[in-house]
Coordinates of C-alpha atoms in Angstrom, one line a residue:
M1 CA 59.1 13.0 9.0
V2 CA 62.2 15.7 9.1
A3 CA 62.1 18.0 11.8
F4 CA 62.9 21.4 11.3
A5 CA 65.1 23.9 12.0
L6 CA 63.1 26.3 14.5
V7 CA 62.5 23.1 17.0
P8 CA 65.9 22.4 18.2
L9 CA 66.0 26.5 19.5
L10 CA 62.7 26.0 21.1
L11 CA 63.3 22.5 22.7
A12 CA 67.3 23.2 23.9
G13 CA 67.1 21.1 27.4
S14 CA 64.6 18.4 26.1
P15 CA 66.6 14.9 25.8
L16 CA 65.0 14.6 22.4
F17 CA 66.1 17.9 20.6
A18 CA 68.8 19.0 23.2
L19 CA 71.6 21.1 21.6
A20 CA 74.6 19.0 21.0
A21 CA 76.7 22.2 22.1
P22 CA 76.2 26.0 23.6
L23 CA 75.8 28.4 21.0
E24 CA 79.1 28.1 19.1
G25 CA 77.7 24.4 17.6
L26 CA 74.4 25.7 15.9
T27 CA 74.3 25.1 12.7
T28 CA 73.9 28.8 11.6
T29 CA 75.6 31.1 9.1
A30 CA 77.7 33.5 10.7
S31 CA 78.8 34.8 7.0
V32 CA 75.1 35.2 6.1
K33 CA 73.9 38.2 8.0
G34 CA 70.3 38.2 9.1
V35 CA 70.0 34.6 9.8
P36 CA 68.3 35.1 13.0
I37 CA 68.3 33.3 16.4
F38 CA 65.3 35.4 17.7
P39 CA 62.7 33.6 16.2
P40 CA 58.5 33.9 17.0
I41 CA 57.7 30.9 19.1
N42 CA 55.8 28.1 17.5
S43 CA 53.2 26.7 20.1
G44 CA 51.2 24.9 17.7
I45 CA 53.7 22.3 16.8
L46 CA 55.1 22.4 20.5
C47 CA 51.7 21.4 22.0
Q48 CA 51.5 18.5 19.6
L49 CA 54.6 16.9 20.6
P50 CA 53.5 13.7 22.6
I51 CA 56.5 15.3 25.7
F52 CA 54.3 18.5 25.5
Q53 CA 50.5 16.9 25.5
A54 CA 50.2 16.9 28.9
I55 CA 51.1 20.3 29.7
C56 CA 49.2 21.7 26.9
A57 CA 46.1 20.0 27.4
V58 CA 43.8 22.9 28.9
V59 CA 40.4 21.6 30.2
S60 CA 37.7 24.1 28.7
K61 CA 34.6 24.7 29.4
S62 CA 33.6 23.9 25.7
S63 CA 34.8 20.4 25.9
A64 CA 31.8 19.3 27.6
P65 CA 28.7 20.4 25.5
K66 CA 25.4 20.1 27.6
T67 CA 22.6 21.2 25.1
G68 CA 21.8 22.0 21.8
V69 CA 21.0 25.4 20.3
Q70 CA 19.7 26.6 16.7
V71 CA 20.1 29.8 14.9
T72 CA 18.7 30.6 11.2
T73 CA 21.0 32.3 8.7
A74 CA 21.6 33.4 5.4
I75 CA 23.0 30.1 4.6
G76 CA 21.0 27.6 6.3
V77 CA 20.4 26.5 9.7
A78 CA 23.4 27.0 11.9
Q79 CA 23.7 24.1 14.9
G80 CA 25.9 24.5 18.3
V81 CA 26.3 24.0 21.3
S82 CA 25.6 25.7 25.0
D83 CA 28.2 24.3 27.9
G84 CA 26.3 26.6 30.9
S85 CA 28.8 29.4 30.4
G86 CA 26.5 31.8 29.0
A87 CA 28.1 31.4 25.7
H88 CA 26.8 29.1 22.6
R89 CA 29.7 27.5 20.7
F90 CA 29.2 27.0 16.6
P91 CA 31.5 25.2 14.6
V92 CA 31.7 25.7 10.8
K93 CA 33.0 24.8 7.8
Y94 CA 33.4 28.8 6.5
A95 CA 35.3 28.1 3.0
S96 CA 36.5 25.2 0.6
A97 CA 39.4 25.4 -1.7
A98 CA 40.7 22.5 -3.9
R99 CA 44.7 21.9 -3.5
W100 CA 46.4 25.1 -4.3
A101 CA 43.6 26.5 -5.8
A102 CA 41.6 29.9 -4.1
S103 CA 39.3 29.2 -1.8
T104 CA 35.3 30.0 -2.2
V105 CA 33.1 31.0 0.6
S106 CA 30.8 28.5 1.7
T107 CA 27.3 28.7 0.8
K108 CA 25.4 26.2 3.0
W109 CA 26.1 25.8 6.6
S110 CA 28.0 22.8 7.4
F111 CA 30.1 21.2 10.0
P112 CA 33.6 21.2 9.5
T113 CA 35.3 18.3 8.1
G114 CA 35.5 15.0 10.8
A115 CA 32.4 16.9 12.9
T116 CA 29.2 14.6 12.9
N117 CA 27.4 17.4 15.1
A118 CA 27.6 20.6 16.8
S119 CA 29.9 19.0 19.3
G120 CA 32.7 18.2 17.1
L121 CA 35.5 20.9 16.7
P122 CA 37.5 21.3 13.4
L123 CA 40.3 19.3 12.3
A124 CA 43.3 21.6 12.3
C125 CA 45.4 22.3 8.6
P126 CA 48.0 20.1 7.8
Q127 CA 51.4 21.0 9.6
P128 CA 54.8 19.1 10.8
L129 CA 55.1 17.0 13.8
V130 CA 51.3 16.5 14.2
D131 CA 49.5 12.8 14.5
P132 CA 48.1 13.2 10.2
S133 CA 44.7 12.1 12.0
S134 CA 44.4 15.1 13.7
Y135 CA 44.4 17.4 10.6
T136 CA 42.7 17.3 7.1
E137 CA 43.2 19.3 4.1
D138 CA 40.0 20.0 3.9
C139 CA 40.7 22.6 7.1
L140 CA 39.1 26.3 6.4
S141 CA 36.7 26.1 9.6
M142 CA 36.1 28.6 12.3
I143 CA 34.3 28.3 15.8
L144 CA 31.8 31.2 16.4
Y145 CA 31.4 32.1 20.5
V146 CA 28.1 33.8 21.1
P147 CA 26.5 35.2 24.3
T148 CA 23.4 33.4 24.8
T149 CA 22.0 37.0 25.2
L150 CA 22.4 37.9 21.9
K151 CA 19.5 38.1 19.4
A152 CA 18.9 39.2 15.7
G153 CA 19.2 42.8 15.6
S154 CA 21.3 43.4 18.5
N155 CA 24.4 44.8 16.1
V156 CA 27.4 43.8 18.6
P157 CA 31.0 43.9 17.0
T158 CA 32.6 40.5 15.9
L159 CA 36.3 39.9 17.0
M160 CA 37.9 37.9 14.5
W161 CA 40.7 35.6 15.9
I162 CA 43.6 34.8 13.5
H163 CA 46.1 32.2 15.3
G164 CA 50.1 32.1 15.6
G165 CA 52.5 29.0 14.9
S166 CA 54.9 31.1 12.3
F167 CA 52.5 30.4 9.6
I168 CA 53.3 26.5 9.8
A169 CA 51.6 25.3 12.8
G170 CA 48.3 26.3 14.8
S171 CA 44.8 25.8 15.4
A172 CA 41.8 27.0 16.0
T173 CA 41.7 24.8 19.4
A174 CA 45.2 25.7 20.3
P175 CA 45.0 25.7 24.0
G176 CA 43.6 29.1 25.7
L177 CA 41.3 30.0 22.4
D178 CA 38.1 29.2 24.0
G179 CA 36.1 32.4 23.2
S180 CA 33.3 32.2 25.5
N181 CA 34.6 34.1 28.1
L182 CA 36.0 36.5 25.8
A183 CA 32.4 37.0 24.1
I184 CA 30.8 37.3 27.0
A185 CA 33.0 39.7 28.7
T186 CA 33.0 42.0 25.3
N187 CA 29.5 41.5 24.5
S188 CA 30.5 40.4 21.3
I189 CA 30.6 37.6 18.7
V190 CA 34.4 35.8 18.7
A191 CA 35.1 34.1 15.7
V192 CA 38.4 32.1 16.1
I193 CA 39.3 30.7 12.4
Q194 CA 41.6 28.8 10.7
Y195 CA 43.7 29.3 7.1
R196 CA 45.8 26.7 5.5
L197 CA 49.5 26.8 6.5
G198 CA 52.9 26.2 5.1
A199 CA 53.3 25.2 1.1
L200 CA 49.2 24.3 1.0
G201 CA 48.7 27.9 2.4
F202 CA 51.8 29.9 0.2
M203 CA 53.7 27.5 -2.1
A204 CA 51.0 26.9 -4.9
P205 CA 53.0 25.7 -7.7
S206 CA 51.3 27.5 -10.4
G207 CA 52.9 30.8 -8.8
A208 CA 50.0 32.2 -7.1
T209 CA 50.5 33.8 -4.1
N210 CA 49.1 34.3 -0.7
L211 CA 46.3 31.6 -0.8
A212 CA 46.3 31.7 3.4
V213 CA 45.6 35.7 3.1
K214 CA 43.1 35.1 0.6
D215 CA 41.5 32.3 3.2
T216 CA 41.4 35.0 6.0
I217 CA 39.5 37.4 3.6
N218 CA 36.7 34.5 2.8
A219 CA 36.7 34.1 6.4
M220 CA 35.7 37.9 6.7
N221 CA 33.3 37.6 4.0
F222 CA 31.6 34.5 5.6
L223 CA 31.1 36.4 8.8
A224 CA 29.3 39.3 7.2
K225 CA 27.0 36.5 5.6
V226 CA 26.1 35.2 9.2
V227 CA 26.7 37.2 12.0
P228 CA 23.5 39.1 11.7
A229 CA 21.9 35.8 12.2
F230 CA 23.3 35.7 15.4
G231 CA 22.9 39.1 16.8
G232 CA 26.1 40.9 15.3
A233 CA 26.7 43.7 12.5
S234 CA 28.3 42.7 9.5
N235 CA 30.3 46.1 9.0
K236 CA 31.5 45.8 12.8
I237 CA 34.2 43.3 12.6
T238 CA 37.2 43.6 14.0
L239 CA 40.7 41.4 13.1
A240 CA 42.9 40.3 16.2
G241 CA 45.4 38.1 16.5
Q242 CA 49.1 37.1 18.1
S243 CA 52.4 36.8 16.6
S244 CA 52.4 35.0 12.7
G245 CA 48.5 35.8 13.3
A246 CA 49.3 39.6 14.0
G247 CA 51.6 39.4 10.8
M248 CA 48.7 37.7 8.7
I249 CA 46.6 41.3 10.0
R250 CA 49.5 43.1 9.0
A251 CA 49.2 41.7 5.6
L252 CA 45.3 42.9 5.7
L253 CA 46.3 45.9 6.5
A254 CA 48.2 46.1 3.4
T255 CA 45.4 44.8 0.9
P256 CA 43.2 47.7 -0.3
S257 CA 40.7 44.8 -1.6
A258 CA 39.6 43.5 2.0
S259 CA 40.0 47.0 3.7
S260 CA 36.2 47.6 3.9
L261 CA 35.8 44.4 5.0
F262 CA 36.9 45.4 8.8
Q263 CA 36.6 48.2 11.0
S264 CA 40.1 47.7 13.2
A265 CA 42.7 45.8 14.2
I266 CA 44.6 44.4 17.2
L267 CA 48.1 42.8 16.6
Q268 CA 49.8 41.2 19.3
S269 CA 53.7 40.2 19.7
D270 CA 53.9 40.5 15.5
P271 CA 57.6 40.0 14.8
M272 CA 57.4 42.9 12.2
N273 CA 61.1 42.8 12.0
Y274 CA 60.9 40.0 9.1
G275 CA 58.4 42.3 7.0
F276 CA 56.6 40.5 3.8
L277 CA 58.7 38.2 1.4
N278 CA 59.1 40.5 -2.1
A279 CA 58.2 38.5 -5.2
S280 CA 61.4 37.8 -6.3
T281 CA 62.0 35.3 -2.9
Q282 CA 58.7 33.8 -3.5
V283 CA 59.6 32.8 -7.4
T284 CA 63.2 31.6 -6.0
L285 CA 61.1 29.7 -3.0
Q286 CA 58.8 28.4 -5.5
S287 CA 61.0 27.0 -7.7
T288 CA 62.7 25.2 -5.0
F289 CA 59.4 23.7 -3.8
N290 CA 58.4 22.6 -7.1
D291 CA 61.9 20.8 -7.2
L292 CA 61.3 18.9 -3.8
T293 CA 57.8 17.8 -4.9
G294 CA 59.1 16.3 -7.8
C295 CA 56.0 17.4 -9.8
S296 CA 56.5 20.1 -12.7
A297 CA 54.2 23.2 -11.9
T298 CA 51.8 22.4 -14.8
N299 CA 51.7 18.4 -13.9
T300 CA 48.0 18.4 -12.1
A301 CA 47.8 15.0 -12.4
C302 CA 51.3 14.6 -10.4
L303 CA 50.6 17.2 -7.8
N304 CA 47.5 16.1 -6.9
K305 CA 48.7 12.5 -6.1
L306 CA 50.9 14.1 -3.7
S307 CA 50.4 12.6 -0.2
L308 CA 49.9 14.9 2.8
D309 CA 53.1 13.6 3.6
S310 CA 55.2 14.4 1.1
I311 CA 53.8 18.1 0.8
V312 CA 55.0 18.8 4.4
D313 CA 58.0 17.1 4.0
A314 CA 58.9 19.3 0.9
Q315 CA 57.7 22.2 3.3
V316 CA 59.7 21.4 6.3
T317 CA 63.4 21.0 3.8
L318 CA 62.1 24.4 2.0
G319 CA 62.5 25.8 5.4
N320 CA 65.6 24.7 6.9
E321 CA 67.0 25.3 3.3
A322 CA 65.5 29.0 2.8
P323 CA 68.0 31.0 4.7
F324 CA 70.7 29.5 2.4
I325 CA 69.1 30.1 -0.5
D326 CA 67.9 33.6 0.2
P327 CA 69.6 35.0 3.5
S328 CA 66.3 37.3 3.4
T329 CA 64.1 34.7 4.4
G330 CA 65.5 33.9 8.1
F331 CA 65.3 30.9 9.9
A332 CA 62.0 31.4 12.0
E333 CA 59.0 32.7 9.1
P334 CA 60.7 31.7 5.7
I335 CA 57.5 30.7 4.2
R336 CA 55.2 33.8 4.9
P337 CA 52.7 36.5 3.1
V338 CA 54.2 38.3 -0.1
R339 CA 54.0 41.6 -1.2
D340 CA 52.8 40.8 -4.5
G341 CA 51.9 44.0 -5.9
S342 CA 48.3 42.7 -6.5
L343 CA 46.9 41.8 -3.4
I344 CA 49.3 42.9 -1.0
T345 CA 50.4 46.4 -2.2
S346 CA 52.6 47.8 0.7
P347 CA 55.2 46.7 3.0
L348 CA 53.7 48.7 5.7
D349 CA 57.1 49.5 6.9
L350 CA 60.2 52.1 6.6
T351 CA 61.5 50.9 2.8
A352 CA 58.8 52.8 0.9
A353 CA 56.1 55.4 1.0
F354 CA 53.6 54.6 3.5
P355 CA 50.0 55.0 2.4
S356 CA 47.1 56.9 3.6
V357 CA 45.3 54.8 6.3
N358 CA 42.6 55.5 8.8
K359 CA 41.5 52.4 10.7
P360 CA 42.3 52.1 14.8
I361 CA 45.0 49.6 15.4
L362 CA 45.7 48.3 18.7
L363 CA 49.4 47.3 19.0
S364 CA 51.2 45.2 21.8
N365 CA 53.9 43.3 23.0
V366 CA 55.2 41.1 26.0
K367 CA 57.7 42.1 28.3
N368 CA 60.3 39.5 27.4
E369 CA 59.4 38.4 23.8
A370 CA 62.7 36.5 23.1
G371 CA 62.8 35.0 26.6
T372 CA 61.8 31.7 25.3
T373 CA 64.3 31.3 22.6
I374 CA 67.5 33.1 24.9
Y375 CA 66.8 31.2 28.1
G376 CA 65.4 28.1 26.2
M377 CA 69.2 27.9 23.8
F378 CA 71.5 28.7 26.6
D379 CA 71.2 26.4 29.7
G380 CA 73.6 28.4 31.6
D381 CA 75.3 31.8 31.4
A382 CA 76.1 33.2 28.2
S383 CA 79.4 34.7 27.6
S384 CA 80.4 37.9 26.1
S385 CA 82.0 36.0 23.2
S386 CA 78.3 34.2 23.0
F387 CA 76.8 37.4 22.9
T388 CA 78.7 38.9 20.3
Q389 CA 78.3 35.3 18.2
A390 CA 74.6 35.5 18.6
C391 CA 74.9 39.2 17.2
Q392 CA 76.8 38.3 14.3
E393 CA 74.7 35.6 13.1
S394 CA 71.4 37.7 13.4
L395 CA 72.7 41.1 12.5
G396 CA 76.0 40.6 11.1
D397 CA 79.2 42.4 11.4
D398 CA 78.1 46.0 10.7
R399 CA 74.9 45.9 12.6
T400 CA 76.6 44.2 15.5
A401 CA 79.1 46.8 16.0
L402 CA 76.6 49.6 16.4
V403 CA 74.9 47.5 18.6
Q404 CA 77.7 46.8 20.7
T405 CA 78.9 50.6 21.3
S406 CA 75.4 51.5 22.1
P407 CA 74.3 51.9 25.8
F408 CA 71.3 50.3 25.4
Y409 CA 73.0 46.7 25.6
N410 CA 75.7 47.3 27.9
I411 CA 77.8 43.8 28.9
T412 CA 80.5 45.4 30.4
G413 CA 81.8 43.4 33.3
L414 CA 78.5 40.6 32.7
A415 CA 79.4 37.0 33.8
D416 CA 76.2 36.2 32.1
T417 CA 74.6 38.3 29.2
R418 CA 71.4 36.6 28.6
V419 CA 69.3 39.5 30.4
P420 CA 70.7 42.4 27.5
L421 CA 70.8 39.6 24.6
E422 CA 67.1 38.7 25.4
L423 CA 66.3 42.4 25.6
L424 CA 68.0 42.8 22.4
G425 CA 66.1 39.9 20.8
T426 CA 62.9 41.6 22.3
D427 CA 63.7 45.2 20.6
Y428 CA 64.9 43.9 17.4
Q429 CA 62.7 41.2 16.1
W430 CA 59.2 42.6 18.0
R431 CA 58.8 46.1 20.0
C432 CA 60.9 48.7 18.0
P433 CA 59.4 47.7 14.5
T434 CA 56.1 47.5 16.1
W435 CA 56.7 50.6 17.3
S436 CA 58.1 52.3 14.2
L437 CA 54.8 51.2 12.3
A438 CA 52.8 52.9 15.2
R439 CA 54.8 56.1 14.4
S440 CA 54.1 55.8 10.5
W441 CA 50.3 54.6 10.8
V442 CA 49.7 57.9 13.1
G443 CA 51.6 60.1 10.5
K444 CA 49.5 58.7 7.9
G445 CA 46.0 59.5 9.5
G446 CA 45.5 56.7 11.4
K447 CA 45.0 56.3 14.8
A448 CA 47.3 53.6 17.1
F449 CA 47.5 52.7 21.1
V450 CA 50.4 51.0 21.7
G451 CA 50.8 48.7 25.2
V452 CA 53.2 46.4 26.6
Y453 CA 52.3 43.6 29.4
Y454 CA 54.1 43.6 32.4
T455 CA 52.2 40.8 33.3
G456 CA 51.4 37.6 31.5
A457 CA 50.1 34.0 32.0
T458 CA 52.9 31.2 31.3
Y459 CA 51.3 29.6 28.0
P460 CA 52.0 26.0 28.2
A461 CA 54.5 25.6 25.6
N462 CA 56.6 28.3 28.0
N463 CA 56.4 25.6 30.8
G464 CA 59.9 24.2 29.5
V465 CA 61.7 27.6 29.5
A466 CA 62.9 28.4 33.7
F467 CA 63.1 32.0 32.7
C468 CA 59.3 31.9 31.8
L469 CA 58.2 30.7 35.0
E470 CA 60.2 33.4 37.2
S471 CA 58.4 36.0 38.8
G472 CA 58.2 39.1 36.4
S473 CA 58.8 37.2 33.1
V474 CA 56.4 37.8 30.5
C475 CA 57.3 35.7 27.5
H476 CA 56.0 35.2 23.8
Q477 CA 52.3 33.9 24.3
D478 CA 51.9 34.6 27.9
D479 CA 49.4 37.4 26.9
I480 CA 46.8 34.9 25.0
E481 CA 45.5 33.4 27.9
I482 CA 45.0 36.8 29.5
V483 CA 42.8 38.3 26.5
F484 CA 40.9 35.0 26.5
G485 CA 40.3 34.8 30.2
T486 CA 41.5 31.2 30.1
V487 CA 43.9 31.5 32.9
P488 CA 43.5 28.3 34.8
S489 CA 43.8 29.4 38.6
P490 CA 44.5 32.9 37.8
S491 CA 46.3 35.2 40.5
T492 CA 44.7 38.6 41.8
A493 CA 46.9 40.2 39.4
Q494 CA 46.4 38.4 36.3
A495 CA 42.7 37.9 37.1
A496 CA 42.8 42.0 36.9
L497 CA 44.8 42.4 33.8
T498 CA 42.1 39.9 32.1
K499 CA 39.5 42.0 33.6
E500 CA 41.2 45.2 31.9
M501 CA 42.0 44.1 28.8
Q502 CA 38.5 42.6 28.2
T503 CA 36.9 46.0 29.2
R504 CA 39.3 47.5 27.3
Y505 CA 38.7 45.4 24.0
K506 CA 34.7 45.8 24.4
A507 CA 35.7 49.4 23.8
F508 CA 38.0 49.1 21.3
L509 CA 35.3 46.8 19.4
T510 CA 32.8 49.4 19.7
T511 CA 34.8 53.0 19.2
G512 CA 38.2 52.1 18.1
N513 CA 39.5 53.5 21.4
P514 CA 40.6 51.5 24.6
N515 CA 40.3 54.3 27.1
V516 CA 37.3 53.6 29.5
A517 CA 36.3 55.6 32.6
G518 CA 37.8 53.9 35.9
L519 CA 41.0 53.1 33.7
T520 CA 44.5 54.6 33.8
P521 CA 44.0 56.6 30.7
W522 CA 45.8 55.5 27.6
T523 CA 47.3 57.9 25.4
A524 CA 47.4 57.4 21.7
A525 CA 50.5 57.0 20.0
T526 CA 52.1 60.3 18.1
M527 CA 54.6 60.7 15.6
T528 CA 57.6 61.3 18.0
D529 CA 56.0 59.5 21.0
V530 CA 54.1 56.0 20.8
H531 CA 53.1 56.6 24.7
A532 CA 53.7 52.7 25.3
H533 CA 51.1 52.1 28.0
Q534 CA 52.4 49.6 30.5
L535 CA 49.6 46.6 31.0
G536 CA 49.7 45.3 34.9
G537 CA 53.4 45.1 36.5
T538 CA 54.3 47.3 39.1
P539 CA 53.0 50.4 37.9
S540 CA 55.7 52.9 36.4
P541 CA 55.3 56.5 37.5
S542 CA 54.3 57.9 33.8
G543 CA 52.0 54.7 33.0
E544 CA 54.2 54.3 30.1
V545 CA 57.3 52.1 29.2
P546 CA 60.5 53.7 28.5
V547 CA 61.4 54.2 24.4
G548 CA 64.6 52.6 25.4
A549 CA 66.5 51.4 22.1
C550 CA 63.3 51.9 20.3
D551 CA 64.2 55.3 19.6
P552 CA 63.5 56.2 15.9
S553 CA 67.3 57.5 15.9
F554 CA 68.0 53.8 16.4
W555 CA 66.3 50.8 15.5
G556 CA 65.3 51.6 12.2
S557 CA 68.1 54.2 11.8
A558 CA 71.2 53.7 12.8
V559 CA 71.0 50.1 13.3
Q560 CA 68.6 49.0 10.3
Y561 CA 65.6 46.4 10.7
D562 CA 65.7 42.9 8.5
Y563 CA 63.2 44.5 6.2
Q564 CA 65.8 47.6 5.6
V565 CA 69.0 45.6 5.0
Y566 CA 67.4 43.2 2.4
G567 CA 64.9 45.9 0.9
I568 CA 61.8 43.2 1.2

């Protein structure tokens, strides 16, 4: 199976995928602006590679269940297990779908494909660089984590977690996603879900769009049916997710037909710079994918005979070629939700009128979102010429000129420009577009709380990047185990932040506000000041993160995001 373009960037320094030369040797297109070198990090793929399996293996409490439990739901008897942690675990298939057809919600309780009892965990959805024995096409499953103290009538909230992985990788069983501790600490039901990935979720040959988005809608419909039996309230579902999982939530926030299914949302490290694909780009990519399969869009027999290997191979080829077919796709997430005008009706960005909103949202980033990419790309110092080339390949000449003459990314006299380059990547891809969304959200009637993690726990996929192991670094994904309370041997600072975030999440799930007596006040964002709350680290005098280049007069105005440049 052919490796896709993102992997060399993530594994720079690995003998299997080492870059043949410094940045100058990368096969990118400086002449096509908007092809980014700041991709979101794809942990799902890395943790399936043989060389990373050892460091990604996290011994979870849930891996050794001790006793069986049963709960009678509206669709049958749910069988689960208890491992003595104070939470029960229930794996279940929430929906089914024929290949490239819309999914339908399960009408009876059943184990995930491949599981023969309640101890079995879901197989992943098909994805590249993974042993085929670890995935199944019939993958629309979730795991419910339920505190043992709950019973029918408790009416507690449910947190539905959507995993990341650039929309092409990941699973409900990825490292750190054991929801037991989070469920207990928040006194909620935690549901960690899977959805169709890559071509199977976004490239239906018929032209049907956003199948994976519809999968997540069906996950909410399923939860509304079953959570009352476990002690949950069907009208108290909060969505939470990281990276492309947060991007999926943004798609759901832009889907009017899904609005009644959840009450609030938590978006961690969403690479909002990309925006949704527009319909014309989707049509172009779809046509290319159909050609790669060798089947016509109407030849159902041919399409059904395609092996999963051949589908994933065609998807990998499409991902590699997409930025050259249409530069608005970028390298990191060329396959992603599309604003089709029927399901997803708004871009939720600065390119169009922002719709009226009323849900509370919590938006967070980590201090060094681009750390893994930049320090994985450069083994040593990055020269000023490398900084310029990196900017040109990601931003194009016009935006590069504005960046280089600004006071925010000053490289004058620097022998190593990795620090300003990492800051630029973090601002451009993640932090500043997130803050732009917060301002727009508040301006149209919603409430938003913005935060930045200054303490994290190195996620397994980041162990190979020395920068991410340094004290004070918080790289993309390093917030996951903090939130879930799954940090192995946490430090005092990590344990304290885990307790704080779980306390704040408990309040947010209940009230839509993360403020709790005894914790530093977290000021809600306004249209003029997002009041980004510092999470962990050495407290700043104000308790807030400096605005820097995320001032609306710079990013989003003087220097545009990709979604503005390409009108997507």
